[in-house]
Amino acid sequence: MSSTAGLVIPCKAAVAWEAGKPLVIQQVEVAPPQAMEVRIKIKYTSLCHTDLYFWEAKGQTPLFPRIFGHEAAGIVESLGEGVKGLEVGDHVLPVFTGECGECAHCKSEESNMCDLLRINTERGVMLSDGKSRFSINGSPINHFVGTSTFSEYTVVHSGCLAKINPLAPLDKVCVLSCGISTGLGATLNVAKPQKGSLVAIFGLGAVGLAAAEGARIAGASRIIGVDFNPGRFEQAKKFGITEFVNPMDYDRPVQEVIAEMTNGGVDRSVECTGSINAMISAFECVHDGWGVAVLVGVPSKEAMFVTKPINLLNERTLKGTFFGNYKPRTDLPSVVDMYMNKKLELDKFITHRVPFSEINKAFELMVKGEGLRCIISMED
C-alpha cells in the first residue's frame, strides 16, 4: 500500500470554470478510490481536440467547473475495493472508454464498445456512487470522460486503465491513449490494407496522420493524403503520405479525381475529419469489387450521409470505427510494444512540450492549428 492510500490528496489541477476561458491551476482535493476505481499519479498528459471542443462548449450542454484531459500516462497510487490485475506502482494509460470484461461487447472479438464504460461526455461523476472525487473547499468539481488527466492525481474506473510495459517512456506513449490509437487502429484493425495497397487518408491532423502511419506499417505502396491545407503535405510525408490532393484545386468531386489517379479507385480509404462531404468522398473513391472505406470522424448528430445504393451493390464496403477497434485493457499494451519494438514511430507526432504551469499555451497552439501533439509535463 502507498503511504497516501485511503487519504484525501491535495494537489494541483487545471480547472475550467467557464467555456473558452483560460484554465486556472489551483489546489484541489482528490478523494480515495471507491469500489473498482484506481487513483493514479499523472506524469504526462497531452491535449486532444476533444478537450478543446468541450472546453469551448459549442454545440453541447456545458458542464462547469470541470477538469479536462484524457490523453495521458501515469502510475497507480492506490486501489479501490475489488480491483484486479493492477498493483500500486504499475504504469498505466487512462482511456476515455473502457473494458468491463463482462458485457456482450467485451466478450465479442469484434467489438470494443463496452456497455458499462463506453464514453459519456455528459457525465461529470463516477459510476459507483454518482459523486465526484474532486473538490475545492468541499465543493465538487466535475470529471471529464472518466479520466480528468489535467490534475496531478485523478481517479479512474479500473476498466479504463491499460497496464503497460514499465520501460516505455511515459512522455511518448501517453499519446496512445486516444487520438493516435484511434487513427492507427482504424487502418490496421478495420481497413486492413494488404501490402502494396493504395490507400487514401482524408484529413491530415493527428488522427489522419496516425491512420497514414498504419498504412505505412501495413506496407501500402501509395498513400494519398486529402486535405484543404497544402501546408500539411510536407509534414505528412514523414508519416508515409506519398501524394497530396486538395479538393479546392478541382471543379469536380475529389472522389472522381482519386479514381482517375488510381485506375478506378483506392483499395482502402480512412476518413478522419467528421465532414459529411469527406465521408461521402472517402466511400465513393474506393474501388468497386473490393474497396473498403472506414469512417473515423464524428459529424453532428443531425448530419445525414447520402450516396447511391449502386455504390454498395458494386461491392464497396463502408465501415465505422470507435477508438480504432482497440479494447483498451487487452489491446493497448501491444500497441505500446509496437513502439518499443520500433515498428510504430511516435516521436514525430510530438511537436510541442510545455510545463503544467503553461497548460494554456497548449490550448493556444491547438486553437491556432499549430502542431500535432503538445506534451504537458505535470512535474515541470
Tab-separated table of C-alpha atoms in Angstrom:
chain	number	residue	atom	x	y	z
A	1	MET	CA	0.000	0.000	0.000
A	2	SER	CA	1.148	3.545	-0.670
A	3	SER	CA	1.548	5.982	2.229
A	4	THR	CA	-1.333	8.068	0.868
A	5	ALA	CA	-3.771	5.166	0.359
A	6	GLY	CA	-7.155	5.890	1.888
A	7	LEU	CA	-6.365	9.578	2.373
A	8	VAL	CA	-7.557	12.660	0.551
A	9	ILE	CA	-4.669	14.002	-1.578
A	10	PRO	CA	-4.346	17.766	-2.094
A	11	CYS	CA	-2.701	18.523	-5.425
A	12	LYS	CA	-2.658	20.925	-8.341
A	13	ALA	CA	-5.191	20.706	-11.146
A	14	ALA	CA	-6.071	22.889	-14.123
A	15	VAL	CA	-9.734	23.740	-13.588
A	16	ALA	CA	-12.010	25.032	-16.337
A	17	TRP	CA	-14.540	27.362	-14.712
A	18	GLU	CA	-16.136	28.790	-17.858
A	19	ALA	CA	-16.401	27.860	-21.518
A	20	GLY	CA	-13.468	29.146	-23.539
A	21	LYS	CA	-11.778	30.869	-20.584
A	22	PRO	CA	-8.178	30.022	-19.578
A	23	LEU	CA	-7.809	27.103	-17.202
A	24	VAL	CA	-6.939	28.010	-13.623
A	25	ILE	CA	-4.247	25.991	-11.867
A	26	GLN	CA	-5.248	25.641	-8.237
A	27	GLN	CA	-5.258	23.194	-5.372
A	28	VAL	CA	-7.959	20.542	-5.379
A	29	GLU	CA	-8.653	17.636	-3.061
A	30	VAL	CA	-8.727	14.182	-4.649
A	31	ALA	CA	-10.697	11.591	-2.673
A	32	PRO	CA	-9.594	7.952	-2.358
A	33	PRO	CA	-10.822	5.481	-4.989
A	34	GLN	CA	-14.043	3.617	-4.282
A	35	ALA	CA	-15.050	0.118	-5.441
A	36	MET	CA	-13.487	-0.811	-8.813
A	37	GLU	CA	-11.655	2.511	-9.012
A	38	VAL	CA	-7.958	3.386	-9.102
A	39	ARG	CA	-6.212	6.603	-8.118
A	40	ILE	CA	-3.235	7.392	-10.300
A	41	LYS	CA	-0.467	9.971	-10.342
A	42	ILE	CA	-0.420	11.588	-13.776
A	43	LYS	CA	3.115	12.037	-15.089
A	44	TYR	CA	2.394	13.373	-18.582
A	45	THR	CA	-0.747	14.418	-20.382
A	46	SER	CA	-1.409	15.873	-23.811
A	47	LEU	CA	-4.154	17.931	-25.365
A	48	CYS	CA	-6.615	16.317	-27.777
A	49	HIS	CA	-9.152	18.162	-29.922
A	50	THR	CA	-11.980	16.593	-27.895
A	51	ASP	CA	-10.786	18.526	-24.835
A	52	LEU	CA	-10.804	21.720	-26.882
A	53	TYR	CA	-14.285	21.021	-28.261
A	54	PHE	CA	-15.878	20.555	-24.845
A	55	TRP	CA	-13.868	23.394	-23.308
A	56	GLU	CA	-15.299	25.710	-25.980
A	57	ALA	CA	-18.749	24.212	-25.244
A	58	LYS	CA	-20.025	24.759	-28.765
A	59	GLY	CA	-22.944	22.554	-29.742
A	60	GLN	CA	-23.257	20.682	-26.472
A	61	THR	CA	-24.532	21.160	-22.928
A	62	PRO	CA	-21.788	22.916	-20.932
A	63	LEU	CA	-20.718	21.334	-17.650
A	64	PHE	CA	-18.530	23.526	-15.452
A	65	PRO	CA	-16.430	23.702	-13.329
A	66	ARG	CA	-14.605	20.735	-14.820
A	67	ILE	CA	-11.180	19.121	-15.032
A	68	PHE	CA	-10.495	18.158	-18.637
A	69	GLY	CA	-7.821	15.868	-20.063
A	70	HIS	CA	-7.952	12.294	-21.332
A	71	GLU	CA	-4.683	11.567	-23.173
A	72	ALA	CA	-2.148	10.703	-20.517
A	73	ALA	CA	0.157	8.267	-18.767
A	74	GLY	CA	0.603	7.732	-15.059
A	75	ILE	CA	1.431	5.447	-12.160
A	76	VAL	CA	-1.012	3.645	-9.854
A	77	GLU	CA	-1.083	5.249	-6.392
A	78	SER	CA	-3.850	3.252	-4.702
A	79	LEU	CA	-6.635	0.779	-5.470
A	80	GLY	CA	-10.286	0.643	-4.536
A	81	GLU	CA	-12.086	-2.474	-3.390
A	82	GLY	CA	-12.449	-5.262	-5.939
A	83	VAL	CA	-9.795	-4.085	-8.405
A	84	LYS	CA	-7.919	-6.968	-10.017
A	85	GLY	CA	-4.949	-7.087	-12.357
A	86	LEU	CA	-3.382	-3.849	-11.127
A	87	GLU	CA	-0.938	-3.044	-8.330
A	88	VAL	CA	0.485	0.089	-6.760
A	89	GLY	CA	3.364	1.296	-8.933
A	90	ASP	CA	2.032	-0.080	-12.224
A	91	HIS	CA	2.440	2.159	-15.263
A	92	VAL	CA	-0.901	2.804	-16.943
A	93	LEU	CA	-2.677	4.649	-19.724
A	94	PRO	CA	-6.105	6.031	-18.729
A	95	VAL	CA	-8.616	5.748	-21.574
A	96	PHE	CA	-11.904	7.600	-22.206
A	97	THR	CA	-13.643	4.306	-22.963
A	98	GLY	CA	-13.265	1.044	-21.119
A	99	GLU	CA	-13.439	-2.701	-20.974
A	100	CYS	CA	-15.518	-4.194	-18.180
A	101	GLY	CA	-14.853	-7.706	-19.451
A	102	GLU	CA	-18.397	-8.874	-18.694
A	103	CYS	CA	-20.796	-7.313	-21.234
A	104	ALA	CA	-21.646	-8.727	-24.657
A	105	HIS	CA	-19.384	-6.183	-26.371
A	106	CYS	CA	-16.384	-7.056	-24.214
A	107	LYS	CA	-16.947	-10.770	-24.786
A	108	SER	CA	-17.202	-10.265	-28.538
A	109	GLU	CA	-13.991	-10.484	-30.538
A	110	GLU	CA	-15.430	-7.951	-32.988
A	111	SER	CA	-16.429	-5.084	-30.687
A	112	ASN	CA	-14.737	-2.717	-28.249
A	113	MET	CA	-17.866	-0.734	-27.348
A	114	CYS	CA	-18.255	-1.709	-23.682
A	115	ASP	CA	-21.820	-1.269	-22.407
A	116	LEU	CA	-20.714	-0.152	-18.938
A	117	LEU	CA	-17.716	2.050	-19.704
A	118	ARG	CA	-18.422	3.498	-23.139
A	119	ILE	CA	-17.584	7.203	-23.414
A	120	ASN	CA	-20.089	9.544	-21.775
A	121	THR	CA	-19.240	13.226	-22.278
A	122	GLU	CA	-22.201	14.458	-20.231
A	123	ARG	CA	-21.376	12.603	-17.009
A	124	GLY	CA	-19.276	14.551	-14.540
A	125	VAL	CA	-19.251	11.982	-11.734
A	126	MET	CA	-18.022	8.454	-11.041
A	127	LEU	CA	-20.171	5.420	-11.839
A	128	SER	CA	-20.021	3.669	-8.478
A	129	ASP	CA	-21.790	6.304	-6.406
A	130	GLY	CA	-22.647	9.206	-8.732
A	131	LYS	CA	-20.224	11.523	-6.935
A	132	SER	CA	-17.096	13.420	-7.918
A	133	ARG	CA	-13.684	12.546	-6.490
A	134	PHE	CA	-12.538	16.161	-6.972
A	135	SER	CA	-13.438	19.065	-4.721
A	136	ILE	CA	-12.326	22.552	-3.738
A	137	ASN	CA	-13.220	23.570	-0.179
A	138	GLY	CA	-15.902	20.887	-0.153
A	139	SER	CA	-17.497	21.896	-3.464
A	140	PRO	CA	-17.399	19.162	-6.134
A	141	ILE	CA	-15.598	19.646	-9.451
A	142	ASN	CA	-16.859	17.702	-12.474
A	143	HIS	CA	-14.920	14.882	-14.097
A	144	PHE	CA	-14.451	14.587	-17.882
A	145	VAL	CA	-14.966	11.293	-19.774
A	146	GLY	CA	-13.946	9.362	-16.675
A	147	THR	CA	-10.296	10.433	-16.834
A	148	SER	CA	-9.689	14.130	-15.978
A	149	THR	CA	-5.944	13.995	-16.514
A	150	PHE	CA	-5.290	17.738	-16.131
A	151	SER	CA	-4.668	17.003	-12.465
A	152	GLU	CA	-1.596	15.688	-10.655
A	153	TYR	CA	-3.805	12.899	-9.278
A	154	THR	CA	-7.033	11.539	-10.704
A	155	VAL	CA	-9.437	8.660	-10.063
A	156	VAL	CA	-10.395	6.334	-12.922
A	157	HIS	CA	-12.527	3.190	-13.195
A	158	SER	CA	-10.178	0.207	-13.300
A	159	GLY	CA	-11.725	-0.931	-16.595
A	160	CYS	CA	-10.455	2.280	-18.215
A	161	LEU	CA	-6.793	1.651	-17.420
A	162	ALA	CA	-4.335	-0.207	-19.630
A	163	LYS	CA	-1.336	-1.627	-17.768
A	164	ILE	CA	1.742	-1.140	-19.942
A	165	ASN	CA	5.424	-2.022	-20.155
A	166	PRO	CA	7.148	-0.155	-17.270
A	167	LEU	CA	10.131	0.528	-19.527
A	168	ALA	CA	8.052	2.535	-22.015
A	169	PRO	CA	8.737	6.305	-21.833
A	170	LEU	CA	5.567	7.823	-20.430
A	171	ASP	CA	6.203	11.160	-22.146
A	172	LYS	CA	5.887	9.401	-25.511
A	173	VAL	CA	3.318	6.628	-25.054
A	174	CYS	CA	0.818	8.958	-23.360
A	175	VAL	CA	-0.377	9.950	-26.864
A	176	LEU	CA	-1.587	6.369	-27.418
A	177	SER	CA	-4.489	6.726	-25.010
A	178	CYS	CA	-6.705	8.484	-27.565
A	179	GLY	CA	-6.104	10.038	-30.988
A	180	ILE	CA	-3.056	8.184	-32.255
A	181	SER	CA	-4.519	4.772	-31.411
A	182	THR	CA	-7.829	5.797	-32.987
A	183	GLY	CA	-6.239	6.549	-36.372
A	184	LEU	CA	-3.739	3.707	-36.227
A	185	GLY	CA	-6.399	1.125	-35.369
A	186	ALA	CA	-8.811	2.443	-37.991
A	187	THR	CA	-6.279	1.386	-40.596
A	188	LEU	CA	-4.692	-1.718	-39.072
A	189	ASN	CA	-7.778	-3.215	-37.391
A	190	VAL	CA	-10.666	-2.067	-39.587
A	191	ALA	CA	-9.477	-1.081	-43.077
A	192	LYS	CA	-6.775	-3.802	-43.024
A	193	PRO	CA	-4.900	-2.831	-46.190
A	194	GLN	CA	-2.727	-5.517	-47.707
A	195	LYS	CA	0.911	-4.976	-48.612
A	196	GLY	CA	1.117	-2.972	-51.833
A	197	SER	CA	-2.363	-1.447	-51.366
A	198	LEU	CA	-3.468	2.000	-52.486
A	199	VAL	CA	-4.827	3.994	-49.540
A	200	ALA	CA	-6.446	7.434	-49.259
A	201	ILE	CA	-6.492	9.357	-45.971
A	202	PHE	CA	-8.997	12.209	-45.618
A	203	GLY	CA	-7.812	14.807	-43.106
A	204	LEU	CA	-4.161	15.169	-42.138
A	205	GLY	CA	-4.467	16.156	-38.498
A	206	ALA	CA	-3.024	13.923	-35.783
A	207	VAL	CA	-5.669	11.196	-36.208
A	208	GLY	CA	-5.360	11.171	-40.006
A	209	LEU	CA	-1.576	11.014	-39.825
A	210	ALA	CA	-1.890	8.117	-37.373
A	211	ALA	CA	-4.088	6.400	-39.963
A	212	ALA	CA	-1.371	7.075	-42.538
A	213	GLU	CA	1.196	5.624	-40.129
A	214	GLY	CA	-0.937	2.478	-40.021
A	215	ALA	CA	-0.949	2.302	-43.819
A	216	ARG	CA	2.831	2.748	-43.834
A	217	ILE	CA	3.241	-0.073	-41.301
A	218	ALA	CA	0.932	-2.280	-43.396
A	219	GLY	CA	3.137	-1.739	-46.436
A	220	ALA	CA	0.818	0.339	-48.638
A	221	SER	CA	2.511	1.291	-51.913
A	222	ARG	CA	0.703	4.634	-52.340
A	223	ILE	CA	-0.853	6.707	-49.563
A	224	ILE	CA	-2.825	9.686	-50.841
A	225	GLY	CA	-3.464	12.486	-48.353
A	226	VAL	CA	-6.574	14.626	-48.855
A	227	ASP	CA	-6.748	17.970	-47.050
A	228	PHE	CA	-7.700	21.589	-47.687
A	229	ASN	CA	-4.426	22.812	-46.175
A	230	PRO	CA	-1.472	22.312	-48.566
A	231	GLY	CA	0.856	23.326	-45.750
A	232	ARG	CA	0.299	19.926	-44.175
A	233	PHE	CA	1.743	17.899	-47.055
A	234	GLU	CA	5.421	18.318	-46.198
A	235	GLN	CA	4.900	17.127	-42.638
A	236	ALA	CA	2.618	14.319	-43.836
A	237	LYS	CA	5.464	12.797	-45.853
A	238	LYS	CA	7.049	11.715	-42.553
A	239	PHE	CA	4.009	9.503	-41.967
A	240	GLY	CA	4.125	7.772	-45.329
A	241	ILE	CA	1.925	10.105	-47.392
A	242	THR	CA	3.184	9.844	-50.970
A	243	GLU	CA	0.769	12.184	-52.776
A	244	PHE	CA	-1.386	15.140	-51.787
A	245	VAL	CA	-4.790	16.178	-53.110
A	246	ASN	CA	-6.512	19.449	-52.219
A	247	PRO	CA	-10.224	19.271	-53.173
A	248	MET	CA	-10.176	23.054	-53.699
A	249	ASP	CA	-7.901	22.600	-56.711
A	250	TYR	CA	-10.616	20.846	-58.742
A	251	ASP	CA	-14.019	21.747	-60.128
A	252	ARG	CA	-15.315	18.195	-59.731
A	253	PRO	CA	-15.787	15.857	-56.768
A	254	VAL	CA	-12.472	14.745	-55.290
A	255	GLN	CA	-13.572	11.090	-55.435
A	256	GLU	CA	-13.551	11.373	-59.224
A	257	VAL	CA	-10.046	12.824	-59.127
A	258	ILE	CA	-8.796	9.981	-56.931
A	259	ALA	CA	-10.495	7.326	-59.070
A	260	GLU	CA	-8.746	8.766	-62.116
A	261	MET	CA	-5.378	8.837	-60.312
A	262	THR	CA	-5.685	5.199	-59.260
A	263	ASN	CA	-7.263	3.481	-62.252
A	264	GLY	CA	-10.698	3.065	-60.691
A	265	GLY	CA	-10.227	3.858	-57.040
A	266	VAL	CA	-8.133	3.086	-53.974
A	267	ASP	CA	-8.226	-0.232	-52.138
A	268	ARG	CA	-8.850	1.418	-48.756
A	269	SER	CA	-9.774	4.866	-47.503
A	270	VAL	CA	-9.915	6.293	-43.987
A	271	GLU	CA	-11.893	9.462	-43.232
A	272	CYS	CA	-10.701	11.491	-40.209
A	273	THR	CA	-12.479	14.856	-40.449
A	274	GLY	CA	-16.117	14.443	-39.408
A	275	SER	CA	-17.176	16.262	-42.582
A	276	ILE	CA	-20.112	14.627	-44.350
A	277	ASN	CA	-18.710	15.624	-47.743
A	278	ALA	CA	-15.391	13.981	-46.857
A	279	MET	CA	-17.224	10.852	-45.708
A	280	ILE	CA	-19.088	10.584	-48.996
A	281	SER	CA	-15.884	11.182	-50.958
A	282	ALA	CA	-13.983	8.600	-48.886
A	283	PHE	CA	-16.629	5.987	-49.624
A	284	GLU	CA	-17.089	6.784	-53.294
A	285	CYS	CA	-13.338	6.874	-54.037
A	286	VAL	CA	-12.733	3.211	-53.169
A	287	HIS	CA	-12.533	0.636	-55.969
A	288	ASP	CA	-15.609	-1.417	-56.781
A	289	GLY	CA	-15.401	-5.133	-56.054
A	290	TRP	CA	-13.112	-4.888	-53.008
A	291	GLY	CA	-12.767	-1.295	-51.799
A	292	VAL	CA	-13.308	-0.579	-48.086
A	293	ALA	CA	-13.928	2.883	-46.597
A	294	VAL	CA	-13.628	3.471	-42.853
A	295	LEU	CA	-15.246	6.462	-41.119
A	296	VAL	CA	-13.460	7.820	-38.047
A	297	GLY	CA	-14.507	11.482	-37.812
A	298	VAL	CA	-17.550	12.387	-35.731
A	299	PRO	CA	-20.186	14.511	-37.524
A	300	SER	CA	-23.055	16.392	-35.873
A	301	LYS	CA	-25.872	14.165	-34.644
A	302	GLU	CA	-28.266	15.557	-37.258
A	303	ALA	CA	-25.947	15.006	-40.217
A	304	MET	CA	-27.130	12.686	-42.999
A	305	PHE	CA	-24.938	10.538	-45.211
A	306	VAL	CA	-26.231	10.250	-48.785
A	307	THR	CA	-24.857	8.001	-51.517
A	308	LYS	CA	-26.336	5.943	-54.326
A	309	PRO	CA	-27.181	2.325	-53.389
A	310	ILE	CA	-25.398	1.139	-56.525
A	311	ASN	CA	-22.115	2.102	-54.821
A	312	LEU	CA	-22.787	-0.606	-52.249
A	313	LEU	CA	-24.219	-3.082	-54.731
A	314	ASN	CA	-20.995	-2.763	-56.703
A	315	GLU	CA	-19.251	-4.353	-53.720
A	316	ARG	CA	-17.806	-1.372	-51.957
A	317	THR	CA	-17.810	-1.687	-48.164
A	318	LEU	CA	-18.495	1.125	-45.696
A	319	LYS	CA	-17.429	0.740	-42.061
A	320	GLY	CA	-17.312	2.887	-38.965
A	321	THR	CA	-14.953	2.580	-36.032
A	322	PHE	CA	-14.675	3.677	-32.423
A	323	PHE	CA	-11.207	4.085	-30.870
A	324	GLY	CA	-9.697	2.120	-33.739
A	325	ASN	CA	-11.477	-1.064	-32.600
A	326	TYR	CA	-8.944	-1.422	-29.764
A	327	LYS	CA	-10.098	-2.910	-26.461
A	328	PRO	CA	-8.207	-0.652	-24.026
A	329	ARG	CA	-7.022	-3.160	-21.421
A	330	THR	CA	-6.475	-6.070	-23.814
A	331	ASP	CA	-5.003	-4.319	-26.845
A	332	LEU	CA	-3.214	-1.097	-25.833
A	333	PRO	CA	-0.267	-2.879	-24.162
A	334	SER	CA	0.600	-4.431	-27.536
A	335	VAL	CA	0.395	-1.005	-29.239
A	336	VAL	CA	2.913	0.285	-26.683
A	337	ASP	CA	5.071	-2.724	-27.538
A	338	MET	CA	4.871	-1.794	-31.232
A	339	TYR	CA	6.518	1.476	-30.278
A	340	MET	CA	9.097	-0.214	-28.054
A	341	ASN	CA	9.957	-2.577	-30.920
A	342	LYS	CA	10.430	0.424	-33.263
A	343	LYS	CA	7.610	-0.663	-35.560
A	344	LEU	CA	5.473	2.348	-34.634
A	345	GLU	CA	7.053	5.817	-34.668
A	346	LEU	CA	5.610	8.185	-32.050
A	347	ASP	CA	8.193	10.943	-31.737
A	348	LYS	CA	7.096	12.615	-34.969
A	349	PHE	CA	3.598	13.193	-33.531
A	350	ILE	CA	5.023	15.227	-30.635
A	351	THR	CA	5.614	18.758	-31.890
A	352	HIS	CA	5.500	20.797	-28.663
A	353	ARG	CA	6.172	20.418	-24.940
A	354	VAL	CA	5.125	22.695	-22.089
A	355	PRO	CA	5.249	22.513	-18.282
A	356	PHE	CA	1.931	22.080	-16.448
A	357	SER	CA	2.103	25.706	-15.342
A	358	GLU	CA	1.781	26.720	-19.007
A	359	ILE	CA	-1.048	24.369	-19.989
A	360	ASN	CA	-2.999	27.231	-21.548
A	361	LYS	CA	-0.242	27.512	-24.176
A	362	ALA	CA	-1.243	24.043	-25.387
A	363	PHE	CA	-4.790	25.316	-25.926
A	364	GLU	CA	-3.486	28.369	-27.776
A	365	LEU	CA	-1.427	26.170	-30.095
A	366	MET	CA	-4.400	23.939	-30.892
A	367	VAL	CA	-6.762	26.874	-31.474
A	368	LYS	CA	-4.222	28.242	-33.970
A	369	GLY	CA	-3.891	24.837	-35.602
A	370	GLU	CA	-0.185	24.652	-34.841
A	371	GLY	CA	1.498	21.309	-34.306
A	372	LEU	CA	0.103	17.834	-33.714
A	373	ARG	CA	0.516	16.885	-30.071
A	374	CYS	CA	1.694	19.049	-27.182
A	375	ILE	CA	3.024	17.067	-24.213
A	376	ILE	CA	2.313	18.620	-20.814
A	377	SER	CA	4.740	17.588	-18.074
A	378	MET	CA	2.972	17.502	-14.706
A	379	GLU	CA	6.201	17.817	-12.730
A	380	ASP	CA	7.773	20.813	-14.509
